[in-house]
PDB file of C-alpha atoms in Angstrom:
ATOM      1  CA  MET A   1     -41.501  38.732  49.408  1.00 72.00           C
ATOM      2  CA  ARG A   2     -41.349  42.516  49.560  1.00 82.00           C
ATOM      3  CA  TYR A   3     -42.978  42.832  46.171  1.00 85.00           C
ATOM      4  CA  LEU A   4     -45.663  40.305  47.133  1.00 87.00           C
ATOM      5  CA  ARG A   5     -46.538  42.422  50.168  1.00 89.00           C
ATOM      6  CA  VAL A   6     -46.680  45.521  47.999  1.00 88.00           C
ATOM      7  CA  LEU A   7     -48.871  43.696  45.469  1.00 86.00           C
ATOM      8  CA  ARG A   8     -51.237  42.661  48.247  1.00 87.00           C
ATOM      9  CA  LEU A   9     -51.406  46.268  49.444  1.00 86.00           C
ATOM     10  CA  PHE A  10     -52.177  47.474  45.916  1.00 85.00           C
ATOM     11  CA  LEU A  11     -54.984  44.914  45.651  1.00 83.00           C
ATOM     12  CA  LEU A  12     -56.562  45.801  48.987  1.00 80.00           C
ATOM     13  CA  THR A  13     -56.468  49.562  48.447  1.00 82.00           C
ATOM     14  CA  SER A  14     -57.877  49.223  44.929  1.00 78.00           C
ATOM     15  CA  LEU A  15     -60.736  47.022  46.105  1.00 76.00           C
ATOM     16  CA  ALA A  16     -61.504  49.366  48.993  1.00 72.00           C
ATOM     17  CA  ALA A  17     -61.766  52.296  46.590  1.00 70.00           C
ATOM     18  CA  GLU A  18     -63.736  50.470  43.897  1.00 66.00           C
ATOM     19  CA  MET A  19     -66.259  48.816  46.218  1.00 68.00           C
ATOM     20  CA  GLU A  20     -67.679  52.221  47.067  1.00 66.00           C
ATOM     21  CA  TYR A  21     -69.549  51.826  43.783  1.00 67.00           C
ATOM     22  CA  ARG A  22     -70.757  48.217  44.013  1.00 65.00           C
ATOM     23  CA  ALA A  23     -73.479  48.678  41.426  1.00 68.00           C
ATOM     24  CA  ASN A  24     -70.682  48.988  38.855  1.00 69.00           C
ATOM     25  CA  PHE A  25     -69.869  45.312  39.372  1.00 65.00           C
ATOM     26  CA  TYR A  26     -73.350  44.228  38.324  1.00 70.00           C
ATOM     27  CA  LEU A  27     -73.298  46.630  35.390  1.00 72.00           C
ATOM     28  CA  GLY A  28     -69.904  45.232  34.378  1.00 68.00           C
ATOM     29  CA  LEU A  29     -71.218  41.674  34.670  1.00 68.00           C
ATOM     30  CA  LEU A  30     -74.217  42.566  32.519  1.00 75.00           C
ATOM     31  CA  SER A  31     -71.959  44.222  29.943  1.00 75.00           C
ATOM     32  CA  SER A  32     -69.680  41.162  29.853  1.00 71.00           C
ATOM     33  CA  PHE A  33     -72.674  38.851  29.460  1.00 77.00           C
ATOM     34  CA  LEU A  34     -74.098  40.875  26.570  1.00 78.00           C
ATOM     35  CA  THR A  35     -70.690  41.019  24.886  1.00 77.00           C
ATOM     36  CA  LEU A  36     -70.268  37.257  25.197  1.00 76.00           C
ATOM     37  CA  LEU A  37     -73.819  36.736  23.939  1.00 80.00           C
ATOM     38  CA  GLY A  38     -73.031  38.810  20.859  1.00 78.00           C
ATOM     39  CA  ALA A  39     -69.840  36.837  20.241  1.00 75.00           C
ATOM     40  CA  LEU A  40     -71.717  33.538  20.577  1.00 77.00           C
ATOM     41  CA  PHE A  41     -74.364  34.752  18.154  1.00 79.00           C
ATOM     42  CA  GLY A  42     -71.700  35.649  15.583  1.00 74.00           C
ATOM     43  CA  LEU A  43     -70.003  32.283  16.089  1.00 75.00           C
ATOM     44  CA  LEU A  44     -73.242  30.371  15.653  1.00 76.00           C
ATOM     45  CA  LEU A  45     -73.919  32.234  12.423  1.00 75.00           C
ATOM     46  CA  LEU A  46     -70.632  30.925  11.025  1.00 72.00           C
ATOM     47  CA  TYR A  47     -71.659  27.349  11.785  1.00 73.00           C
ATOM     48  CA  GLN A  48     -75.005  27.496  10.040  1.00 75.00           C
ATOM     49  CA  GLY A  49     -75.597  24.724   7.495  1.00 65.00           C
ATOM     50  CA  GLY A  50     -72.861  22.439   8.831  1.00 67.00           C
ATOM     51  CA  TYR A  51     -70.013  24.783   7.811  1.00 68.00           C
ATOM     52  CA  ARG A  52     -66.819  24.401   9.863  1.00 74.00           C
ATOM     53  CA  PRO A  53     -64.544  27.470   9.607  1.00 72.00           C
ATOM     54  CA  GLY A  54     -60.942  26.272   9.354  1.00 72.00           C
ATOM     55  CA  GLY A  55     -62.098  22.718  10.085  1.00 80.00           C
ATOM     56  CA  TRP A  56     -62.942  23.572  13.710  1.00 86.00           C
ATOM     57  CA  ARG A  57     -66.020  22.074  15.336  1.00 88.00           C
ATOM     58  CA  LEU A  58     -68.302  24.445  17.228  1.00 87.00           C
ATOM     59  CA  GLU A  59     -67.229  23.089  20.624  1.00 88.00           C
ATOM     60  CA  GLU A  60     -63.577  23.539  19.662  1.00 90.00           C
ATOM     61  CA  ALA A  61     -64.224  27.116  18.574  1.00 90.00           C
ATOM     62  CA  LEU A  62     -65.863  27.727  21.963  1.00 90.00           C
ATOM     63  CA  LEU A  63     -62.469  26.981  23.561  1.00 92.00           C
ATOM     64  CA  VAL A  64     -60.989  29.815  21.500  1.00 92.00           C
ATOM     65  CA  LEU A  65     -63.810  32.142  22.541  1.00 90.00           C
ATOM     66  CA  SER A  66     -63.315  31.213  26.199  1.00 93.00           C
ATOM     67  CA  ALA A  67     -59.599  32.119  25.933  1.00 94.00           C
ATOM     68  CA  PHE A  68     -60.554  35.436  24.361  1.00 92.00           C
ATOM     69  CA  THR A  69     -63.089  36.157  27.117  1.00 91.00           C
ATOM     70  CA  LEU A  70     -60.586  35.332  29.866  1.00 93.00           C
ATOM     71  CA  LEU A  71     -58.024  37.673  28.294  1.00 93.00           C
ATOM     72  CA  GLN A  72     -60.714  40.349  28.102  1.00 90.00           C
ATOM     73  CA  GLY A  73     -61.092  39.928  31.847  1.00 89.00           C
ATOM     74  CA  LEU A  74     -57.347  40.369  32.315  1.00 92.00           C
ATOM     75  CA  ALA A  75     -57.393  43.516  30.181  1.00 90.00           C
ATOM     76  CA  SER A  76     -60.307  45.034  32.109  1.00 87.00           C
ATOM     77  CA  THR A  77     -59.049  44.046  35.554  1.00 89.00           C
ATOM     78  CA  LEU A  78     -55.354  44.810  35.297  1.00 90.00           C
ATOM     79  CA  LEU A  79     -54.013  46.091  31.981  1.00 91.00           C
ATOM     80  CA  ALA A  80     -56.377  48.942  31.122  1.00 87.00           C
ATOM     81  CA  PRO A  81     -56.493  50.460  34.659  1.00 88.00           C
ATOM     82  CA  ASN A  82     -52.686  50.583  34.773  1.00 90.00           C
ATOM     83  CA  LEU A  83     -51.049  50.680  31.355  1.00 87.00           C
ATOM     84  CA  ASN A  84     -53.483  53.182  29.836  1.00 84.00           C
ATOM     85  CA  LYS A  85     -52.460  55.606  32.579  1.00 86.00           C
ATOM     86  CA  ILE A  86     -48.811  55.623  31.524  1.00 85.00           C
ATOM     87  CA  VAL A  87     -49.750  58.168  28.870  1.00 82.00           C
ATOM     88  CA  GLU A  88     -51.401  60.332  31.549  1.00 82.00           C
ATOM     89  CA  HIS A  89     -48.334  60.083  33.796  1.00 85.00           C
ATOM     90  CA  VAL A  90     -46.133  61.347  30.956  1.00 83.00           C
ATOM     91  CA  GLN A  91     -48.543  64.118  29.964  1.00 80.00           C
ATOM     92  CA  GLN A  92     -49.066  65.384  33.503  1.00 82.00           C
ATOM     93  CA  GLY A  93     -45.489  64.916  34.716  1.00 81.00           C
ATOM     94  CA  THR A  94     -46.512  62.483  37.479  1.00 84.00           C
ATOM     95  CA  LEU A  95     -44.117  59.885  36.090  1.00 87.00           C
ATOM     96  CA  ASP A  96     -41.464  61.825  38.021  1.00 87.00           C
ATOM     97  CA  PHE A  97     -43.025  60.688  41.303  1.00 88.00           C
ATOM     98  CA  VAL A  98     -43.181  57.084  40.114  1.00 88.00           C
ATOM     99  CA  LEU A  99     -39.478  57.071  39.258  1.00 88.00           C
ATOM    100  CA  LEU A 100     -38.623  58.483  42.697  1.00 87.00           C
ATOM    101  CA  LYS A 101     -40.394  55.708  44.593  1.00 88.00           C
ATOM    102  CA  PRO A 102     -38.202  52.971  46.199  1.00 88.00           C
ATOM    103  CA  ILE A 103     -39.727  50.328  43.967  1.00 90.00           C
ATOM    104  CA  ASP A 104     -39.246  49.158  40.400  1.00 93.00           C
ATOM    105  CA  PRO A 105     -41.155  51.663  38.217  1.00 93.00           C
ATOM    106  CA  GLN A 106     -42.379  49.025  35.755  1.00 93.00           C
ATOM    107  CA  PHE A 107     -43.824  47.011  38.624  1.00 94.00           C
ATOM    108  CA  TRP A 108     -45.593  50.088  40.003  1.00 92.00           C
ATOM    109  CA  LEU A 109     -46.957  51.119  36.612  1.00 93.00           C
ATOM    110  CA  SER A 110     -48.155  47.583  35.873  1.00 93.00           C
ATOM    111  CA  PHE A 111     -49.838  46.603  39.150  1.00 92.00           C
ATOM    112  CA  ARG A 112     -50.784  49.790  40.999  1.00 89.00           C
ATOM    113  CA  ALA A 113     -54.543  49.450  40.369  1.00 88.00           C
ATOM    114  CA  PHE A 114     -56.981  46.556  40.125  1.00 86.00           C
ATOM    115  CA  SER A 115     -60.512  46.876  38.800  1.00 83.00           C
ATOM    116  CA  PRO A 116     -62.993  44.207  39.952  1.00 80.00           C
ATOM    117  CA  TRP A 117     -65.389  45.128  37.143  1.00 77.00           C
ATOM    118  CA  GLY A 118     -63.592  42.758  34.779  1.00 79.00           C
ATOM    119  CA  LEU A 119     -64.269  39.738  36.998  1.00 81.00           C
ATOM    120  CA  GLY A 120     -67.453  39.074  35.054  1.00 81.00           C
ATOM    121  CA  ASP A 121     -65.359  38.188  32.013  1.00 85.00           C
ATOM    122  CA  PHE A 122     -63.357  35.720  34.118  1.00 88.00           C
ATOM    123  CA  LEU A 123     -66.512  34.034  35.418  1.00 86.00           C
ATOM    124  CA  LEU A 124     -68.121  33.818  31.985  1.00 86.00           C
ATOM    125  CA  GLY A 125     -64.865  32.689  30.360  1.00 89.00           C
ATOM    126  CA  MET A 126     -64.375  29.904  32.905  1.00 92.00           C
ATOM    127  CA  GLY A 127     -67.982  28.816  32.502  1.00 90.00           C
ATOM    128  CA  LEU A 128     -67.583  28.653  28.736  1.00 90.00           C
ATOM    129  CA  LEU A 129     -64.323  26.718  29.124  1.00 93.00           C
ATOM    130  CA  LEU A 130     -65.954  24.119  31.391  1.00 93.00           C
ATOM    131  CA  TYR A 131     -68.929  23.769  29.068  1.00 92.00           C
ATOM    132  CA  ALA A 132     -66.786  23.312  25.954  1.00 92.00           C
ATOM    133  CA  GLY A 133     -64.411  20.997  27.792  1.00 93.00           C
ATOM    134  CA  GLU A 134     -67.294  18.842  28.957  1.00 92.00           C
ATOM    135  CA  ARG A 135     -68.655  18.562  25.421  1.00 91.00           C
ATOM    136  CA  LEU A 136     -65.194  17.680  24.086  1.00 91.00           C
ATOM    137  CA  GLY A 137     -64.369  15.264  26.890  1.00 90.00           C
ATOM    138  CA  LEU A 138     -61.245  17.110  28.008  1.00 90.00           C
ATOM    139  CA  GLY A 139     -59.333  15.598  30.894  1.00 91.00           C
ATOM    140  CA  LEU A 140     -57.390  17.362  33.617  1.00 92.00           C
ATOM    141  CA  GLY A 141     -54.296  17.445  31.408  1.00 91.00           C
ATOM    142  CA  GLY A 142     -56.196  19.261  28.670  1.00 92.00           C
ATOM    143  CA  TYR A 143     -57.444  21.927  31.076  1.00 94.00           C
ATOM    144  CA  LEU A 144     -53.956  22.416  32.537  1.00 94.00           C
ATOM    145  CA  LEU A 145     -52.408  22.788  29.076  1.00 93.00           C
ATOM    146  CA  PHE A 146     -55.080  25.308  28.163  1.00 94.00           C
ATOM    147  CA  LEU A 147     -54.411  27.377  31.288  1.00 94.00           C
ATOM    148  CA  PHE A 148     -50.628  27.159  30.866  1.00 95.00           C
ATOM    149  CA  TYR A 149     -50.682  28.486  27.324  1.00 94.00           C
ATOM    150  CA  LEU A 150     -53.320  31.030  28.255  1.00 95.00           C
ATOM    151  CA  ALA A 151     -50.860  32.283  30.894  1.00 96.00           C
ATOM    152  CA  LEU A 152     -48.233  32.610  28.150  1.00 95.00           C
ATOM    153  CA  GLY A 153     -50.789  34.502  26.069  1.00 94.00           C
ATOM    154  CA  SER A 154     -51.389  36.813  29.032  1.00 95.00           C
ATOM    155  CA  VAL A 155     -47.665  37.555  29.205  1.00 96.00           C
ATOM    156  CA  MET A 156     -47.654  38.349  25.474  1.00 95.00           C
ATOM    157  CA  LEU A 157     -50.686  40.624  25.773  1.00 94.00           C
ATOM    158  CA  TYR A 158     -49.156  42.473  28.724  1.00 95.00           C
ATOM    159  CA  SER A 159     -45.842  42.890  26.904  1.00 95.00           C
ATOM    160  CA  LEU A 160     -47.438  44.230  23.720  1.00 93.00           C
ATOM    161  CA  TRP A 161     -49.641  46.614  25.707  1.00 92.00           C
ATOM    162  CA  PHE A 162     -46.702  47.845  27.776  1.00 93.00           C
ATOM    163  CA  LEU A 163     -44.568  48.341  24.665  1.00 92.00           C
ATOM    164  CA  LEU A 164     -47.197  50.550  23.056  1.00 89.00           C
ATOM    165  CA  ALA A 165     -47.824  52.509  26.247  1.00 88.00           C
ATOM    166  CA  THR A 166     -44.084  53.107  26.671  1.00 90.00           C
ATOM    167  CA  THR A 167     -43.889  54.897  23.316  1.00 88.00           C
ATOM    168  CA  SER A 168     -45.772  57.784  24.964  1.00 83.00           C
ATOM    169  CA  ILE A 169     -42.442  58.850  26.475  1.00 84.00           C
ATOM    170  CA  TRP A 170     -41.406  59.925  22.966  1.00 83.00           C
ATOM    171  CA  PHE A 171     -44.828  60.612  21.443  1.00 77.00           C
ATOM    172  CA  VAL A 172     -46.902  62.102  24.229  1.00 65.00           C
ATOM    173  CA  LYS A 173     -50.298  62.416  22.551  1.00 63.00           C
ATOM    174  CA  ILE A 174     -50.990  58.791  21.657  1.00 65.00           C
ATOM    175  CA  TYR A 175     -53.708  58.090  24.213  1.00 60.00           C
ATOM    176  CA  ASN A 176     -55.683  55.806  21.908  1.00 66.00           C
ATOM    177  CA  VAL A 177     -52.761  53.672  20.747  1.00 69.00           C
ATOM    178  CA  THR A 178     -53.686  50.820  23.098  1.00 71.00           C
ATOM    179  CA  GLU A 179     -57.245  50.906  21.783  1.00 73.00           C
ATOM    180  CA  VAL A 180     -55.837  50.063  18.355  1.00 75.00           C
ATOM    181  CA  LEU A 181     -54.288  46.965  19.895  1.00 80.00           C
ATOM    182  CA  ARG A 182     -57.582  46.022  21.541  1.00 78.00           C
ATOM    183  CA  GLY A 183     -59.309  46.393  18.188  1.00 78.00           C
ATOM    184  CA  LEU A 184     -56.837  44.047  16.518  1.00 79.00           C
ATOM    185  CA  LEU A 185     -57.259  41.523  19.308  1.00 84.00           C
ATOM    186  CA  GLU A 186     -60.949  41.214  18.450  1.00 83.00           C
ATOM    187  CA  ALA A 187     -59.804  38.826  15.726  1.00 84.00           C
ATOM    188  CA  GLY A 188     -58.978  36.367  18.504  1.00 86.00           C
ATOM    189  CA  ARG A 189     -62.653  35.578  18.996  1.00 86.00           C
ATOM    190  CA  PHE A 190     -62.410  33.013  16.194  1.00 85.00           C
ATOM    191  CA  PRO A 191     -59.832  30.320  15.311  1.00 87.00           C
ATOM    192  CA  ILE A 192     -57.071  31.885  13.236  1.00 88.00           C
ATOM    193  CA  SER A 193     -57.262  29.105  10.651  1.00 84.00           C
ATOM    194  CA  SER A 194     -60.762  30.318   9.751  1.00 83.00           C
ATOM    195  CA  TYR A 195     -59.287  33.515   8.236  1.00 85.00           C
ATOM    196  CA  PRO A 196     -57.819  33.884   4.714  1.00 86.00           C
ATOM    197  CA  ALA A 197     -54.098  33.118   4.339  1.00 85.00           C
ATOM    198  CA  LEU A 198     -52.935  36.749   4.378  1.00 89.00           C
ATOM    199  CA  TYR A 199     -54.837  37.444   7.597  1.00 85.00           C
ATOM    200  CA  ARG A 200     -53.430  34.296   9.177  1.00 85.00           C
ATOM    201  CA  VAL A 201     -49.883  35.480   8.479  1.00 86.00           C
ATOM    202  CA  PHE A 202     -50.632  38.945   9.906  1.00 88.00           C
ATOM    203  CA  PHE A 203     -52.301  37.633  13.081  1.00 87.00           C
ATOM    204  CA  THR A 204     -49.507  35.135  13.669  1.00 83.00           C
ATOM    205  CA  PHE A 205     -46.262  36.946  12.829  1.00 81.00           C
ATOM    206  CA  VAL A 206     -47.142  40.679  13.002  1.00 83.00           C
ATOM    207  CA  VAL A 207     -49.697  40.863  15.805  1.00 86.00           C
ATOM    208  CA  PRO A 208     -49.539  37.424  17.477  1.00 89.00           C
ATOM    209  CA  VAL A 209     -53.261  37.056  18.104  1.00 91.00           C
ATOM    210  CA  ALA A 210     -53.052  33.357  17.233  1.00 89.00           C
ATOM    211  CA  PHE A 211     -50.800  32.715  20.240  1.00 92.00           C
ATOM    212  CA  LEU A 212     -53.231  34.440  22.595  1.00 92.00           C
ATOM    213  CA  THR A 213     -56.394  32.446  21.928  1.00 91.00           C
ATOM    214  CA  THR A 214     -55.987  29.767  19.249  1.00 91.00           C
ATOM    215  CA  VAL A 215     -52.795  28.143  20.585  1.00 92.00           C
ATOM    216  CA  PRO A 216     -54.253  27.477  24.090  1.00 93.00           C
ATOM    217  CA  ALA A 217     -57.208  25.752  22.446  1.00 92.00           C
ATOM    218  CA  GLU A 218     -54.910  23.759  20.160  1.00 91.00           C
ATOM    219  CA  ALA A 219     -52.782  22.679  23.118  1.00 91.00           C
ATOM    220  CA  ALA A 220     -55.854  21.470  25.007  1.00 91.00           C
ATOM    221  CA  LEU A 221     -56.973  19.526  21.922  1.00 89.00           C
ATOM    222  CA  GLY A 222     -53.548  17.959  21.385  1.00 86.00           C
ATOM    223  CA  ARG A 223     -52.683  19.973  18.297  1.00 80.00           C
ATOM    224  CA  GLY A 224     -49.511  21.536  19.671  1.00 67.00           C
ATOM    225  CA  GLU A 225     -47.607  22.469  16.535  1.00 66.00           C
ATOM    226  CA  ALA A 226     -46.836  26.027  17.719  1.00 63.00           C
ATOM    227  CA  THR A 227     -46.902  25.520  21.485  1.00 69.00           C
ATOM    228  CA  PHE A 228     -43.124  25.563  22.079  1.00 78.00           C
ATOM    229  CA  LEU A 229     -42.849  28.670  19.923  1.00 87.00           C
ATOM    230  CA  ALA A 230     -45.447  30.277  22.207  1.00 88.00           C
ATOM    231  CA  LEU A 231     -43.133  29.876  25.200  1.00 90.00           C
ATOM    232  CA  LEU A 232     -40.186  31.421  23.341  1.00 92.00           C
ATOM    233  CA  LEU A 233     -42.319  34.284  22.045  1.00 93.00           C
ATOM    234  CA  ALA A 234     -43.702  35.074  25.504  1.00 94.00           C
ATOM    235  CA  LEU A 235     -40.204  35.245  27.016  1.00 95.00           C
ATOM    236  CA  PHE A 236     -38.917  37.312  24.094  1.00 96.00           C
ATOM    237  CA  LEU A 237     -41.747  39.864  24.268  1.00 95.00           C
ATOM    238  CA  LEU A 238     -41.419  40.188  28.040  1.00 96.00           C
ATOM    239  CA  ALA A 239     -37.675  40.830  27.762  1.00 97.00           C
ATOM    240  CA  LEU A 240     -38.287  43.246  24.889  1.00 96.00           C
ATOM    241  CA  ALA A 241     -40.861  45.213  26.900  1.00 95.00           C
ATOM    242  CA  ARG A 242     -38.442  45.435  29.841  1.00 95.00           C
ATOM    243  CA  GLY A 243     -35.517  46.542  27.704  1.00 95.00           C
ATOM    244  CA  PHE A 244     -37.621  48.995  25.702  1.00 95.00           C
ATOM    245  CA  PHE A 245     -38.903  50.635  28.890  1.00 94.00           C
ATOM    246  CA  ARG A 246     -35.389  51.113  30.228  1.00 93.00           C
ATOM    247  CA  LEU A 247     -34.311  52.567  26.899  1.00 93.00           C
ATOM    248  CA  ALA A 248     -37.279  54.942  26.905  1.00 90.00           C
ATOM    249  CA  LEU A 249     -36.459  56.185  30.400  1.00 89.00           C
ATOM    250  CA  ARG A 250     -33.103  57.396  29.115  1.00 87.00           C
ATOM    251  CA  SER A 251     -34.984  59.779  26.841  1.00 82.00           C
ATOM    252  CA  TYR A 252     -37.522  60.851  29.451  1.00 81.00           C
ATOM    253  CA  THR A 253     -37.366  64.531  30.313  1.00 76.00           C
ATOM    254  CA  SER A 254     -38.578  65.270  33.825  1.00 69.00           C
ATOM    255  CA  ALA A 255     -41.458  67.704  34.159  1.00 60.00           C
ATOM    256  CA  SER A 256     -39.295  69.742  36.508  1.00 57.00           C
ATOM    257  CA  SER A 257     -36.257  69.928  34.211  1.00 53.00           C
TER     258      SER A 257
END
């Protein structure tokens, strides 16, 4: 309960600070809309002439794109405002103050700030999900499976992002390392089975993009070959991120030492 109260306080203070610039919300919504429009245009190009990449129908591929858009919203709202700043905390020595607070440092670093400018991605992603689900005739069970495995994908994305950000404790000047991850995640706009075999292996077992966007869509469609593996992978990556952070703190040299 204590951490829930702290989380609520973080949310309220972040919103109070961000809403001083309300025009940013509309600019963010416009940016999200244009990004989604570009992704839809690219997807429609693939389906010209009756071609089905990886055997996926257009409406099924829209489920994958909706998962990608929702995760983009998570990244803009929570991950980027917090995890990208871990590098700054290490560079500027302000990580010292985080470690001295009477709260778990990973919790503070992960949830201190919220940015409402990513809410546009959530709205557009949910709209795309409802549209695709309506065209496919998804029932309540299909939507719930989609959201459950999307939640697992969110845990994986957070864990991978946190792992990369934590490496700044050893290698201070790696500010753009998380942008590399975001670039790789762009592959999640399309079903993984539409890529050549070598790419499918890379985006499944090296950078698990398939589990972030394609698996939720497969679960909703009743093609759950890798769904149980998604649960195990999410738990493993979360535990790995936690253990890696604690290991990194042992090597952290205080700015005052």
